[in-house]
Amino acid sequence: MGNRVVGRRRYVAAAFVACATAMVFSSAATAATAATKSIGPDPAAYQQAVNRGLSYLASAQGSDGSFSRHAGPGITAIVTTAMLRSGRTPDDPLVAKSLKYLEQFVRGDGGVYGDGSRYKNYETSLAILAFNEANRDGRYDELLGKAEGFDKQIQWDADEGHDESSPSYGGAGYGSHSRPDLSNTAFLVDALHALGRDGNDEAMQKALIFVSRCQNLESEHNVTPFAAKVNDGGFYYTVAAGGSSQAGETPDGGLRSYGSMTYAGLKSMIYCGVGPDDQRVKAAKAWIDRHYTVAENPGMGQDGLYYYFHTFAKALDAVGDDMLVD
């Protein structure tokens, strides 16, 4: 296949249509009508997809306000954020029930997670997104302040015995402190970004160190032994605890890059204040140019496809370019 020019609104919409029932899309992505008519979806078709997703969610909500209650508060937080970003208000009955459900998971340590949860960072970070969207009158100021403090407290740093030389430094894990990974760290960065934190925030600076080390790019930001073995600009799951990639290893022990983590890494770097001229961003975008697709999660096939679409849309919106060439 030769080069194909792809519009940003088009690929954001394609990802949304594929998972409209719970996509957390940015306000910029909803402004499809502002794009050139030759780029992007038909506004009516786009709105129809949003409305169908909202209709499904209305039919799928539990009597207690939850969505997929068996999975803890995380999915309900994703759905609540999606509804709020789609135009529903915090006082909308559907949203209000979900917020009330989420409120019962607020803990004394500031976290928002289920009983015995192994996913405290995920759940708290997702809850921050939902409560922040609903915080239009300051009703959740205190809750959000404590939740931010909790997420920062479980970030790997000196409190866990790791200084900047440690491969684990700056990352976020599931909360049990088995090891940090790029997925958890990306959700932490999403939450801090939603709260208005940028590259000047200490936690964001720490996160950027970890994210940079999960990129297959040999540079002053990444001198780990993995970087030179692949060196294609993509990202993998974690550099910590000996390193791991869900896409597997090369014969010499390199950690293969794959789609969902590359988009997660690129988005996190942008949220942490890394500019478009930085070699890390350029290398990640070059990897995306080579591997752009909505047919699969590159490097993983159909595995993690919803996660890929979700991260894919948010990352390319964060990049902000109207066009890319594959």
Tab-separated table of N, CA and C in Angstrom, residues 164-167 169 205-225 227 235-236 239 269 274-275 277-281 283:
chain	number	residue	atom	x	y	z
A	164	GLU	N	16.554	8.120	41.355
A	164	GLU	CA	16.382	8.334	39.922
A	164	GLU	C	17.127	7.315	39.070
A	165	SER	N	18.106	6.651	39.630
A	165	SER	CA	18.863	5.649	38.868
A	165	SER	C	18.085	4.343	38.707
A	166	SER	N	17.043	4.146	39.479
A	166	SER	CA	16.269	2.906	39.436
A	166	SER	C	15.356	2.875	38.219
A	167	PRO	N	15.258	1.744	37.511
A	167	PRO	CA	14.336	1.628	36.385
A	167	PRO	C	12.874	1.814	36.787
A	169	TYR	N	11.801	4.097	38.994
A	169	TYR	CA	11.580	5.461	39.476
A	169	TYR	C	10.589	6.220	38.594
A	205	GLN	N	7.113	15.222	36.307
A	205	GLN	CA	8.533	15.120	35.964
A	205	GLN	C	9.063	13.719	36.256
A	206	LYS	N	8.646	13.167	37.384
A	206	LYS	CA	9.056	11.805	37.728
A	206	LYS	C	8.480	10.800	36.733
A	207	ALA	N	7.207	10.982	36.400
A	207	ALA	CA	6.570	10.067	35.453
A	207	ALA	C	7.271	10.090	34.106
A	208	LEU	N	7.686	11.269	33.671
A	208	LEU	CA	8.354	11.387	32.378
A	208	LEU	C	9.647	10.587	32.340
A	209	ILE	N	10.355	10.534	33.443
A	209	ILE	CA	11.589	9.736	33.495
A	209	ILE	C	11.275	8.274	33.231
A	210	PHE	N	10.225	7.762	33.882
A	210	PHE	CA	9.855	6.359	33.689
A	210	PHE	C	9.360	6.117	32.270
A	211	VAL	N	8.475	6.997	31.780
A	211	VAL	CA	7.919	6.836	30.433
A	211	VAL	C	9.032	6.816	29.393
A	212	SER	N	9.997	7.711	29.519
A	212	SER	CA	11.100	7.779	28.557
A	212	SER	C	11.904	6.486	28.526
A	213	ARG	N	12.005	5.823	29.665
A	213	ARG	CA	12.767	4.577	29.727
A	213	ARG	C	11.994	3.387	29.174
A	214	CYS	N	10.705	3.566	28.925
A	214	CYS	CA	9.904	2.507	28.309
A	214	CYS	C	9.830	2.665	26.797
A	215	GLN	N	10.596	3.590	26.253
A	215	GLN	CA	10.640	3.804	24.805
A	215	GLN	C	11.858	3.132	24.208
A	216	ASN	N	11.675	2.488	23.089
A	216	ASN	CA	12.798	1.896	22.375
A	216	ASN	C	13.527	2.978	21.592
A	217	LEU	N	14.243	3.803	22.327
A	217	LEU	CA	14.993	4.897	21.725
A	217	LEU	C	16.216	5.174	22.584
A	218	GLU	N	17.372	4.920	22.044
A	218	GLU	CA	18.601	5.167	22.781
A	218	GLU	C	18.900	6.666	22.766
A	219	SER	N	18.969	7.269	23.940
A	219	SER	CA	19.210	8.711	24.053
A	219	SER	C	19.679	9.013	25.460
A	220	GLU	N	19.931	10.283	25.723
A	220	GLU	CA	20.325	10.667	27.083
A	220	GLU	C	19.198	10.421	28.075
A	221	HIS	N	17.974	10.270	27.591
A	221	HIS	CA	16.833	10.013	28.459
A	221	HIS	C	16.643	8.524	28.731
A	222	ASN	N	17.333	7.695	27.976
A	222	ASN	CA	17.166	6.252	28.127
A	222	ASN	C	18.480	5.546	27.810
A	223	VAL	N	19.180	5.160	28.865
A	223	VAL	CA	20.441	4.437	28.701
A	223	VAL	C	20.304	3.000	29.190
A	224	THR	N	19.064	2.518	29.287
A	224	THR	CA	18.847	1.131	29.687
A	224	THR	C	19.337	0.207	28.575
A	225	PRO	N	19.673	-1.033	28.909
A	225	PRO	CA	20.176	-1.958	27.874
A	225	PRO	C	19.138	-2.307	26.815
A	227	ALA	N	17.097	-0.193	25.150
A	227	ALA	CA	16.871	0.836	24.138
A	227	ALA	C	17.570	0.531	22.818
A	235	PHE	N	7.057	1.985	22.050
A	235	PHE	CA	7.061	1.777	23.499
A	235	PHE	C	6.611	0.357	23.832
A	236	TYR	N	7.018	-0.095	25.016
A	236	TYR	CA	6.621	-1.407	25.515
A	236	TYR	C	6.095	-1.265	26.944
A	239	VAL	N	9.880	-1.131	31.800
A	239	VAL	CA	11.322	-1.302	31.906
A	239	VAL	C	11.693	-1.864	33.277
A	269	MET	N	3.972	11.677	27.285
A	269	MET	CA	5.051	12.643	27.084
A	269	MET	C	4.496	14.033	26.782
A	274	VAL	N	6.482	17.562	27.006
A	274	VAL	CA	7.490	17.365	25.965
A	274	VAL	C	6.959	17.926	24.647
A	275	GLY	N	7.752	18.738	23.971
A	275	GLY	CA	7.314	19.421	22.766
A	275	GLY	C	7.485	18.602	21.495
A	277	ASP	N	9.243	19.006	18.884
A	277	ASP	CA	10.578	18.925	18.306
A	277	ASP	C	11.520	18.027	19.097
A	278	ASP	N	11.064	17.508	20.218
A	278	ASP	CA	11.880	16.605	21.024
A	278	ASP	C	12.063	15.280	20.268
A	279	GLN	N	13.261	14.716	20.347
A	279	GLN	CA	13.547	13.483	19.609
A	279	GLN	C	12.649	12.332	20.030
A	280	ARG	N	12.209	12.326	21.280
A	280	ARG	CA	11.345	11.249	21.744
A	280	ARG	C	9.981	11.302	21.068
A	281	VAL	N	9.420	12.493	20.966
A	281	VAL	CA	8.130	12.659	20.296
A	281	VAL	C	8.262	12.364	18.808
A	283	ALA	N	10.360	10.408	17.309
A	283	ALA	CA	10.552	8.970	17.094
A	283	ALA	C	9.244	8.207	17.283
